[in-house]
mmCIF file of N, CA and C in Angstrom:
data_model
loop_
_atom_site.group_PDB
_atom_site.id
_atom_site.type_symbol
_atom_site.label_atom_id
_atom_site.label_comp_id
_atom_site.label_asym_id
_atom_site.label_seq_id
_atom_site.Cartn_x
_atom_site.Cartn_y
_atom_site.Cartn_z
ATOM 1 N N MET A 1131 15.381 -7.533 -7.599
ATOM 2 C CA MET A 1131 14.805 -8.267 -6.450
ATOM 3 C C MET A 1131 13.322 -7.914 -6.304
ATOM 4 N N ARG A 1132 12.505 -8.900 -6.435
ATOM 5 C CA ARG A 1132 11.069 -8.639 -6.322
ATOM 6 C C ARG A 1132 10.556 -9.068 -4.945
ATOM 7 N N LYS A 1133 11.487 -9.438 -4.084
ATOM 8 C CA LYS A 1133 11.061 -9.918 -2.760
ATOM 9 C C LYS A 1133 10.497 -8.765 -1.934
ATOM 10 N N LYS A 1134 11.093 -7.601 -2.103
ATOM 11 C CA LYS A 1134 10.615 -6.449 -1.322
ATOM 12 C C LYS A 1134 9.187 -6.098 -1.750
ATOM 13 N N ASN A 1135 8.946 -6.170 -3.039
ATOM 14 C CA ASN A 1135 7.602 -5.855 -3.542
ATOM 15 C C ASN A 1135 6.596 -6.863 -3.018
ATOM 16 N N LEU A 1136 7.019 -8.124 -2.974
ATOM 17 C CA LEU A 1136 6.121 -9.179 -2.494
ATOM 18 C C LEU A 1136 5.801 -8.943 -1.027
ATOM 19 N N CYS A 1137 6.807 -8.599 -0.268
ATOM 20 C CA CYS A 1137 6.621 -8.345 1.181
ATOM 21 C C CYS A 1137 5.655 -7.182 1.360
ATOM 22 N N MET A 1138 5.845 -6.154 0.570
ATOM 23 C CA MET A 1138 4.978 -4.968 0.692
ATOM 24 C C MET A 1138 3.542 -5.345 0.349
ATOM 25 N N ALA A 1139 3.378 -6.094 -0.730
ATOM 26 C CA ALA A 1139 2.033 -6.512 -1.152
ATOM 27 C C ALA A 1139 1.399 -7.374 -0.069
ATOM 28 N N TRP A 1140 2.213 -8.231 0.542
ATOM 29 C CA TRP A 1140 1.687 -9.125 1.592
ATOM 30 C C TRP A 1140 1.191 -8.319 2.781
ATOM 31 N N ILE A 1141 1.997 -7.364 3.186
ATOM 32 C CA ILE A 1141 1.621 -6.518 4.333
ATOM 33 C C ILE A 1141 0.341 -5.743 4.007
ATOM 34 N N LEU A 1142 0.289 -5.208 2.802
ATOM 35 C CA LEU A 1142 -0.902 -4.438 2.411
ATOM 36 C C LEU A 1142 -2.132 -5.333 2.420
ATOM 37 N N LYS A 1143 -1.962 -6.545 1.924
ATOM 38 C CA LYS A 1143 -3.095 -7.488 1.884
ATOM 39 C C LYS A 1143 -3.524 -7.841 3.305
ATOM 40 N N LEU A 1144 -2.551 -8.028 4.159
ATOM 41 C CA LEU A 1144 -2.859 -8.388 5.550
ATOM 42 C C LEU A 1144 -3.631 -7.247 6.212
ATOM 43 N N LEU A 1145 -3.177 -6.035 5.957
ATOM 44 C CA LEU A 1145 -3.832 -4.867 6.566
ATOM 45 C C LEU A 1145 -5.270 -4.760 6.060
ATOM 46 N N GLU A 1146 -5.471 -5.059 4.786
ATOM 47 C CA GLU A 1146 -6.814 -4.968 4.211
ATOM 48 C C GLU A 1146 -7.687 -6.095 4.749
ATOM 49 N N ASN A 1147 -7.072 -7.218 5.048
ATOM 50 C CA ASN A 1147 -7.821 -8.373 5.544
ATOM 51 C C ASN A 1147 -8.333 -8.111 6.952
ATOM 52 N N VAL A 1148 -7.519 -7.434 7.731
ATOM 53 C CA VAL A 1148 -7.904 -7.194 9.132
ATOM 54 C C VAL A 1148 -9.135 -6.292 9.193
#
């Protein structure tokens, strides 16, 4: 399942964007 990795990457990207 790569969904967890995608979610983690998304959160990290969001945090970096803020």
